[in-house]
mmCIF file with all atom_site columns, C-alpha atoms in Angstrom:
data_model
loop_
_atom_site.group_PDB
_atom_site.id
_atom_site.type_symbol
_atom_site.label_atom_id
_atom_site.label_alt_id
_atom_site.label_comp_id
_atom_site.label_asym_id
_atom_site.label_entity_id
_atom_site.label_seq_id
_atom_site.pdbx_PDB_ins_code
_atom_site.Cartn_x
_atom_site.Cartn_y
_atom_site.Cartn_z
_atom_site.occupancy
_atom_site.B_iso_or_equiv
_atom_site.pdbx_formal_charge
_atom_site.auth_seq_id
_atom_site.auth_comp_id
_atom_site.auth_asym_id
_atom_site.auth_atom_id
_atom_site.pdbx_PDB_model_num
ATOM 1   C CA . MET A 1 1   ? 0.000   0.000  0.000  1.00 0.00 ? 1218 MET A CA 1
ATOM 2   C CA . ILE A 1 2   ? 2.862   2.345  0.782  1.00 0.00 ? 1219 ILE A CA 1
ATOM 3   C CA . ASP A 1 3   ? 4.240   2.063  -2.760 1.00 0.00 ? 1220 ASP A CA 1
ATOM 4   C CA . THR A 1 4   ? 1.389   4.266  -4.031 1.00 0.00 ? 1221 THR A CA 1
ATOM 5   C CA . ILE A 1 5   ? 2.519   7.251  -1.930 1.00 0.00 ? 1222 ILE A CA 1
ATOM 6   C CA . ILE A 1 6   ? 4.772   9.600  -3.915 1.00 0.00 ? 1223 ILE A CA 1
ATOM 7   C CA . VAL A 1 7   ? 4.998   12.652 -1.615 1.00 0.00 ? 1224 VAL A CA 1
ATOM 8   C CA . LYS A 1 8   ? 5.329   13.011 2.148  1.00 0.00 ? 1225 LYS A CA 1
ATOM 9   C CA . PRO A 1 9   ? 1.793   13.028 3.607  1.00 0.00 ? 1226 PRO A CA 1
ATOM 10  C CA . LEU A 1 10  ? 0.309   16.017 5.423  1.00 0.00 ? 1227 LEU A CA 1
ATOM 11  C CA . LYS A 1 11  ? -1.337  13.678 7.904  1.00 0.00 ? 1228 LYS A CA 1
ATOM 12  C CA . TYR A 1 12  ? -0.533  10.158 9.056  1.00 0.00 ? 1229 TYR A CA 1
ATOM 13  C CA . GLY A 1 13  ? -3.060  7.542  10.036 1.00 0.00 ? 1230 GLY A CA 1
ATOM 14  C CA . ILE A 1 14  ? -4.966  4.354  9.394  1.00 0.00 ? 1231 ILE A CA 1
ATOM 15  C CA . LEU A 1 15  ? -4.277  2.696  6.041  1.00 0.00 ? 1232 LEU A CA 1
ATOM 16  C CA . ASN A 1 16  ? -6.635  -0.268 5.932  1.00 0.00 ? 1233 ASN A CA 1
ATOM 17  C CA . ASP A 1 17  ? -9.868  0.597  7.735  1.00 0.00 ? 1234 ASP A CA 1
ATOM 18  C CA . THR A 1 18  ? -13.010 -0.571 6.000  1.00 0.00 ? 1235 THR A CA 1
ATOM 19  C CA . ASP A 1 19  ? -15.112 -0.326 9.172  1.00 0.00 ? 1236 ASP A CA 1
ATOM 20  C CA . MET A 1 20  ? -13.927 -3.814 10.069 1.00 0.00 ? 1237 MET A CA 1
ATOM 21  C CA . LEU A 1 21  ? -11.189 -2.945 12.570 1.00 0.00 ? 1238 LEU A CA 1
ATOM 22  C CA . SER A 1 22  ? -11.870 -3.223 16.286 1.00 0.00 ? 1239 SER A CA 1
ATOM 23  C CA . ARG A 1 23  ? -12.296 0.189  17.954 1.00 0.00 ? 1240 ARG A CA 1
ATOM 24  C CA . PHE A 1 24  ? -13.961 1.860  20.917 1.00 0.00 ? 1241 PHE A CA 1
ATOM 25  C CA . LYS A 1 25  ? -14.358 5.283  22.511 1.00 0.00 ? 1242 LYS A CA 1
ATOM 26  C CA . MET A 1 26  ? -11.635 6.016  25.047 1.00 0.00 ? 1243 MET A CA 1
ATOM 27  C CA . PRO A 1 27  ? -11.127 8.950  27.411 1.00 0.00 ? 1244 PRO A CA 1
ATOM 28  C CA . LEU A 1 28  ? -7.998  10.971 26.572 1.00 0.00 ? 1245 LEU A CA 1
ATOM 29  C CA . LYS A 1 29  ? -5.566  12.382 29.096 1.00 0.00 ? 1246 LYS A CA 1
ATOM 30  C CA . ALA A 1 30  ? -6.068  16.152 29.356 1.00 0.00 ? 1247 ALA A CA 1
ATOM 31  C CA . SER A 1 31  ? -3.284  18.373 27.959 1.00 0.00 ? 1248 SER A CA 1
ATOM 32  C CA . GLU A 1 32  ? -1.878  15.656 25.663 1.00 0.00 ? 1249 GLU A CA 1
ATOM 33  C CA . VAL A 1 33  ? -0.781  17.038 22.281 1.00 0.00 ? 1250 VAL A CA 1
ATOM 34  C CA . PHE A 1 34  ? -1.632  15.185 19.062 1.00 0.00 ? 1251 PHE A CA 1
ATOM 35  C CA . GLY A 1 35  ? -0.188  16.362 15.742 1.00 0.00 ? 1252 GLY A CA 1
ATOM 36  C CA . ASN A 1 36  ? -0.822  15.592 12.071 1.00 0.00 ? 1253 ASN A CA 1
ATOM 37  C CA . GLN A 1 37  ? 2.884   15.085 11.294 1.00 0.00 ? 1254 GLN A CA 1
ATOM 38  C CA . SER A 1 38  ? 3.143   12.433 13.984 1.00 0.00 ? 1255 SER A CA 1
ATOM 39  C CA . GLY A 1 39  ? 2.105   8.939  14.930 1.00 0.00 ? 1256 GLY A CA 1
ATOM 40  C CA . LYS A 1 40  ? -0.841  8.678  17.321 1.00 0.00 ? 1257 LYS A CA 1
ATOM 41  C CA . PHE A 1 41  ? -0.115  5.457  19.183 1.00 0.00 ? 1258 PHE A CA 1
ATOM 42  C CA . ALA A 1 42  ? -1.339  5.571  22.773 1.00 0.00 ? 1259 ALA A CA 1
ATOM 43  C CA . ALA A 1 43  ? -0.460  4.027  26.101 1.00 0.00 ? 1260 ALA A CA 1
ATOM 44  C CA . LEU A 1 44  ? -2.830  3.555  29.033 1.00 0.00 ? 1261 LEU A CA 1
ATOM 45  C CA . ASP A 1 45  ? -2.550  5.932  31.980 1.00 0.00 ? 1262 ASP A CA 1
ATOM 46  C CA . THR A 1 46  ? -5.035  5.390  34.816 1.00 0.00 ? 1263 THR A CA 1
ATOM 47  C CA . GLY A 1 47  ? -7.970  4.629  32.544 1.00 0.00 ? 1264 GLY A CA 1
ATOM 48  C CA . GLU A 1 48  ? -7.087  7.277  29.941 1.00 0.00 ? 1265 GLU A CA 1
ATOM 49  C CA . ALA A 1 49  ? -5.174  7.119  26.680 1.00 0.00 ? 1266 ALA A CA 1
ATOM 50  C CA . LYS A 1 50  ? -2.054  9.260  26.420 1.00 0.00 ? 1267 LYS A CA 1
ATOM 51  C CA . LEU A 1 51  ? 0.463   9.660  23.607 1.00 0.00 ? 1268 LEU A CA 1
ATOM 52  C CA . ALA A 1 52  ? 2.981   6.811  23.813 1.00 0.00 ? 1269 ALA A CA 1
ATOM 53  C CA . VAL A 1 53  ? 6.530   8.020  24.451 1.00 0.00 ? 1270 VAL A CA 1
ATOM 54  C CA . THR A 1 54  ? 9.984   6.600  23.778 1.00 0.00 ? 1271 THR A CA 1
ATOM 55  C CA . ALA A 1 55  ? 9.988   4.424  26.914 1.00 0.00 ? 1272 ALA A CA 1
ATOM 56  C CA . SER A 1 56  ? 6.446   3.037  26.467 1.00 0.00 ? 1273 SER A CA 1
ATOM 57  C CA . THR A 1 57  ? 6.475   -0.738 26.847 1.00 0.00 ? 1274 THR A CA 1
ATOM 58  C CA . GLU A 1 58  ? 2.768   -1.367 26.157 1.00 0.00 ? 1275 GLU A CA 1
ATOM 59  C CA . LEU A 1 59  ? 0.389   0.186  23.647 1.00 0.00 ? 1276 LEU A CA 1
ATOM 60  C CA . ILE A 1 60  ? -3.384  0.296  23.837 1.00 0.00 ? 1277 ILE A CA 1
ATOM 61  C CA . GLY A 1 61  ? -3.916  1.342  20.207 1.00 0.00 ? 1278 GLY A CA 1
ATOM 62  C CA . TRP A 1 62  ? -4.011  4.219  17.692 1.00 0.00 ? 1279 TRP A CA 1
ATOM 63  C CA . VAL A 1 63  ? -6.024  7.322  18.589 1.00 0.00 ? 1280 VAL A CA 1
ATOM 64  C CA . ASN A 1 64  ? -8.121  8.537  15.664 1.00 0.00 ? 1281 ASN A CA 1
ATOM 65  C CA . THR A 1 65  ? -8.122  12.274 16.302 1.00 0.00 ? 1282 THR A CA 1
ATOM 66  C CA . HIS A 1 66  ? -7.182  15.574 14.705 1.00 0.00 ? 1283 HIS A CA 1
ATOM 67  C CA . ALA A 1 67  ? -4.174  17.771 15.578 1.00 0.00 ? 1284 ALA A CA 1
ATOM 68  C CA . HIS A 1 68  ? -4.932  19.506 18.879 1.00 0.00 ? 1285 HIS A CA 1
ATOM 69  C CA . THR A 1 69  ? -4.297  19.698 22.609 1.00 0.00 ? 1286 THR A CA 1
ATOM 70  C CA . VAL A 1 70  ? -6.739  17.492 24.512 1.00 0.00 ? 1287 VAL A CA 1
ATOM 71  C CA . GLY A 1 71  ? -9.297  19.167 26.748 1.00 0.00 ? 1288 GLY A CA 1
ATOM 72  C CA . THR A 1 72  ? -10.726 17.832 30.010 1.00 0.00 ? 1289 THR A CA 1
ATOM 73  C CA . GLY A 1 73  ? -13.264 15.019 29.577 1.00 0.00 ? 1290 GLY A CA 1
ATOM 74  C CA . GLU A 1 74  ? -12.522 14.503 25.882 1.00 0.00 ? 1291 GLU A CA 1
ATOM 75  C CA . LYS A 1 75  ? -12.930 11.095 24.253 1.00 0.00 ? 1292 LYS A CA 1
ATOM 76  C CA . ALA A 1 76  ? -11.762 9.741  20.896 1.00 0.00 ? 1293 ALA A CA 1
ATOM 77  C CA . GLU A 1 77  ? -12.035 6.604  18.845 1.00 0.00 ? 1294 GLU A CA 1
ATOM 78  C CA . LEU A 1 78  ? -9.196  4.196  19.597 1.00 0.00 ? 1295 LEU A CA 1
ATOM 79  C CA . TYR A 1 79  ? -8.226  1.433  17.166 1.00 0.00 ? 1296 TYR A CA 1
ATOM 80  C CA . ASN A 1 80  ? -6.804  -1.588 19.000 1.00 0.00 ? 1297 ASN A CA 1
ATOM 81  C CA . ASP A 1 81  ? -6.894  -4.206 16.258 1.00 0.00 ? 1298 ASP A CA 1
ATOM 82  C CA . ILE A 1 82  ? -3.738  -6.194 15.471 1.00 0.00 ? 1299 ILE A CA 1
ATOM 83  C CA . ARG A 1 83  ? -4.857  -6.275 11.821 1.00 0.00 ? 1300 ARG A CA 1
ATOM 84  C CA . GLY A 1 84  ? -4.576  -2.476 11.601 1.00 0.00 ? 1301 GLY A CA 1
ATOM 85  C CA . HIS A 1 85  ? -1.891  -0.907 9.409  1.00 0.00 ? 1302 HIS A CA 1
ATOM 86  C CA . PHE A 1 86  ? -0.889  2.652  10.250 1.00 0.00 ? 1303 PHE A CA 1
ATOM 87  C CA . LEU A 1 87  ? 1.260   5.166  8.387  1.00 0.00 ? 1304 LEU A CA 1
ATOM 88  C CA . MET A 1 88  ? 3.700   7.209  10.450 1.00 0.00 ? 1305 MET A CA 1
ATOM 89  C CA . PRO A 1 89  ? 7.013   9.020  10.053 1.00 0.00 ? 1306 PRO A CA 1
ATOM 90  C CA . SER A 1 90  ? 10.242  7.146  10.701 1.00 0.00 ? 1307 SER A CA 1
ATOM 91  C CA . THR A 1 91  ? 13.516  8.276  12.191 1.00 0.00 ? 1308 THR A CA 1
ATOM 92  C CA . ASP A 1 92  ? 16.340  9.213  9.835  1.00 0.00 ? 1309 ASP A CA 1
ATOM 93  C CA . THR A 1 93  ? 17.353  5.566  9.541  1.00 0.00 ? 1310 THR A CA 1
ATOM 94  C CA . ASP A 1 94  ? 16.577  4.360  6.025  1.00 0.00 ? 1311 ASP A CA 1
ATOM 95  C CA . PHE A 1 95  ? 13.920  1.668  5.717  1.00 0.00 ? 1312 PHE A CA 1
ATOM 96  C CA . LEU A 1 96  ? 15.286  -1.607 4.342  1.00 0.00 ? 1313 LEU A CA 1
ATOM 97  C CA . THR A 1 97  ? 13.115  -4.398 2.925  1.00 0.00 ? 1314 THR A CA 1
ATOM 98  C CA . SER A 1 98  ? 14.834  -6.760 5.376  1.00 0.00 ? 1315 SER A CA 1
ATOM 99  C CA . MET A 1 99  ? 12.991  -4.888 8.182  1.00 0.00 ? 1316 MET A CA 1
ATOM 100 C CA . ARG A 1 100 ? 9.578   -6.200 7.055  1.00 0.00 ? 1317 ARG A CA 1
ATOM 101 C CA . GLY A 1 101 ? 7.999   -8.357 9.743  1.00 0.00 ? 1318 GLY A CA 1
ATOM 102 C CA . LYS A 1 102 ? 10.452  -7.225 12.415 1.00 0.00 ? 1319 LYS A CA 1
ATOM 103 C CA . THR A 1 103 ? 9.695   -5.050 15.428 1.00 0.00 ? 1320 THR A CA 1
ATOM 104 C CA . CYS A 1 104 ? 10.889  -1.629 16.515 1.00 0.00 ? 1321 CYS A CA 1
ATOM 105 C CA . ASP A 1 105 ? 10.352  1.035  19.181 1.00 0.00 ? 1322 ASP A CA 1
ATOM 106 C CA . ILE A 1 106 ? 8.539   4.359  19.208 1.00 0.00 ? 1323 ILE A CA 1
ATOM 107 C CA . LYS A 1 107 ? 10.544  7.554  19.488 1.00 0.00 ? 1324 LYS A CA 1
ATOM 108 C CA . CYS A 1 108 ? 8.769   10.647 20.777 1.00 0.00 ? 1325 CYS A CA 1
ATOM 109 C CA . THR A 1 109 ? 10.439  14.062 20.671 1.00 0.00 ? 1326 THR A CA 1
ATOM 110 C CA . ALA A 1 110 ? 10.034  16.856 23.212 1.00 0.00 ? 1327 ALA A CA 1
ATOM 111 C CA . GLY A 1 111 ? 7.559   18.460 20.791 1.00 0.00 ? 1328 GLY A CA 1
ATOM 112 C CA . ALA A 1 112 ? 5.347   15.338 21.040 1.00 0.00 ? 1329 ALA A CA 1
ATOM 113 C CA . THR A 1 113 ? 6.133   14.122 17.522 1.00 0.00 ? 1330 THR A CA 1
ATOM 114 C CA . GLN A 1 114 ? 5.989   10.339 17.394 1.00 0.00 ? 1331 GLN A CA 1
ATOM 115 C CA . TYR A 1 115 ? 8.211   8.310  15.025 1.00 0.00 ? 1332 TYR A CA 1
ATOM 116 C CA . ALA A 1 116 ? 8.846   4.648  14.319 1.00 0.00 ? 1333 ALA A CA 1
ATOM 117 C CA . ASP A 1 117 ? 12.424  4.226  15.579 1.00 0.00 ? 1334 ASP A CA 1
ATOM 118 C CA . LEU A 1 118 ? 13.980  1.882  13.041 1.00 0.00 ? 1335 LEU A CA 1
ATOM 119 C CA . ASP A 1 119 ? 17.270  1.967  14.991 1.00 0.00 ? 1336 ASP A CA 1
ATOM 120 C CA . ALA A 1 120 ? 15.860  0.743  18.298 1.00 0.00 ? 1337 ALA A CA 1
ATOM 121 C CA . SER A 1 121 ? 14.665  -2.625 19.509 1.00 0.00 ? 1338 SER A CA 1
ATOM 122 C CA . SER A 1 122 ? 14.285  -2.512 23.269 1.00 0.00 ? 1339 SER A CA 1
ATOM 123 C CA . THR A 1 123 ? 10.515  -2.146 23.738 1.00 0.00 ? 1340 THR A CA 1
ATOM 124 C CA . ASP A 1 124 ? 9.513   -3.572 20.315 1.00 0.00 ? 1341 ASP A CA 1
ATOM 125 C CA . VAL A 1 125 ? 5.962   -2.195 20.465 1.00 0.00 ? 1342 VAL A CA 1
ATOM 126 C CA . LEU A 1 126 ? 5.535   -1.873 16.667 1.00 0.00 ? 1343 LEU A CA 1
ATOM 127 C CA . VAL A 1 127 ? 5.622   -4.419 13.830 1.00 0.00 ? 1344 VAL A CA 1
ATOM 128 C CA . ILE A 1 128 ? 7.091   -3.084 10.569 1.00 0.00 ? 1345 ILE A CA 1
ATOM 129 C CA . TYR A 1 129 ? 5.175   -3.949 7.390  1.00 0.00 ? 1346 TYR A CA 1
ATOM 130 C CA . ASP A 1 130 ? 6.632   -1.616 4.762  1.00 0.00 ? 1347 ASP A CA 1
ATOM 131 C CA . GLY A 1 131 ? 8.417   1.680  4.334  1.00 0.00 ? 1348 GLY A CA 1
ATOM 132 C CA . ASP A 1 132 ? 9.932   4.269  2.044  1.00 0.00 ? 1349 ASP A CA 1
ATOM 133 C CA . ALA A 1 133 ? 13.532  5.379  2.657  1.00 0.00 ? 1350 ALA A CA 1
ATOM 134 C CA . VAL A 1 134 ? 13.189  8.517  0.512  1.00 0.00 ? 1351 VAL A CA 1
ATOM 135 C CA . LEU A 1 135 ? 10.056  9.852  2.224  1.00 0.00 ? 1352 LEU A CA 1
ATOM 136 C CA . ASP A 1 136 ? 11.020  8.567  5.714  1.00 0.00 ? 1353 ASP A CA 1
ATOM 137 C CA . ILE A 1 137 ? 7.635   6.918  6.229  1.00 0.00 ? 1354 ILE A CA 1
ATOM 138 C CA . VAL A 1 138 ? 6.688   3.453  7.445  1.00 0.00 ? 1355 VAL A CA 1
ATOM 139 C CA . GLU A 1 139 ? 3.634   1.231  7.561  1.00 0.00 ? 1356 GLU A CA 1
ATOM 140 C CA . VAL A 1 140 ? 3.438   -0.340 11.008 1.00 0.00 ? 1357 VAL A CA 1
ATOM 141 C CA . GLY A 1 141 ? 1.052   -2.217 13.259 1.00 0.00 ? 1358 GLY A CA 1
ATOM 142 C CA . LEU A 1 142 ? 0.570   -3.063 16.907 1.00 0.00 ? 1359 LEU A CA 1
ATOM 143 C CA . ASN A 1 143 ? 2.772   -5.816 18.299 1.00 0.00 ? 1360 ASN A CA 1
ATOM 144 C CA . PRO A 1 144 ? 0.181   -8.108 19.957 1.00 0.00 ? 1361 PRO A CA 1
ATOM 145 C CA . LEU A 1 145 ? 2.716   -9.149 22.592 1.00 0.00 ? 1362 LEU A CA 1
ATOM 146 C CA . LYS A 1 146 ? 3.058   -5.521 23.742 1.00 0.00 ? 1363 LYS A CA 1
ATOM 147 C CA . MET A 1 147 ? -0.465  -4.173 23.706 1.00 0.00 ? 1364 MET A CA 1
ATOM 148 C CA . PHE A 1 148 ? -2.322  -5.509 26.686 1.00 0.00 ? 1365 PHE A CA 1
ATOM 149 C CA . ALA A 1 149 ? -2.014  -3.872 30.081 1.00 0.00 ? 1366 ALA A CA 1
ATOM 150 C CA . THR A 1 150 ? -1.421  -5.918 33.201 1.00 0.00 ? 1367 THR A CA 1
ATOM 151 C CA . GLY A 1 151 ? -4.276  -7.429 35.206 1.00 0.00 ? 1368 GLY A CA 1
ATOM 152 C CA . VAL A 1 152 ? -6.638  -5.494 37.433 1.00 0.00 ? 1369 VAL A CA 1
ATOM 153 C CA . VAL A 1 153 ? -5.393  -7.226 40.577 1.00 0.00 ? 1370 VAL A CA 1
#
């Protein structure tokens, strides 16, 4: 799917949704910043979704929202389906076809821009499906081994 993209996108997001992917409404953590030129993978924080950061070891899904700062009591649609394919920017490391099917980390800058970190493999929260080394974009999905929070007890 990524081979049809010829310019860097203005917005990143879900590539394969045909209303078949699992999703639900989730409260968002107030003051979180979501951007269009960023990934929108989220981690769980006391019952609310927050933007996953570099050290995140578990993901809850992809937040389907516009670029903004989250207000109090806001909710958004969260995709938590392992069949989902999402387009996001990658770090400066060039994508190689040998990376397909492997896992990588998320890198989040101080400005809350989220990237697929093709250089890092310590948390391995993302599965790499495809990429473009010229445009620095990748098609990734949720690593099912890293997406479920610990038990309630």
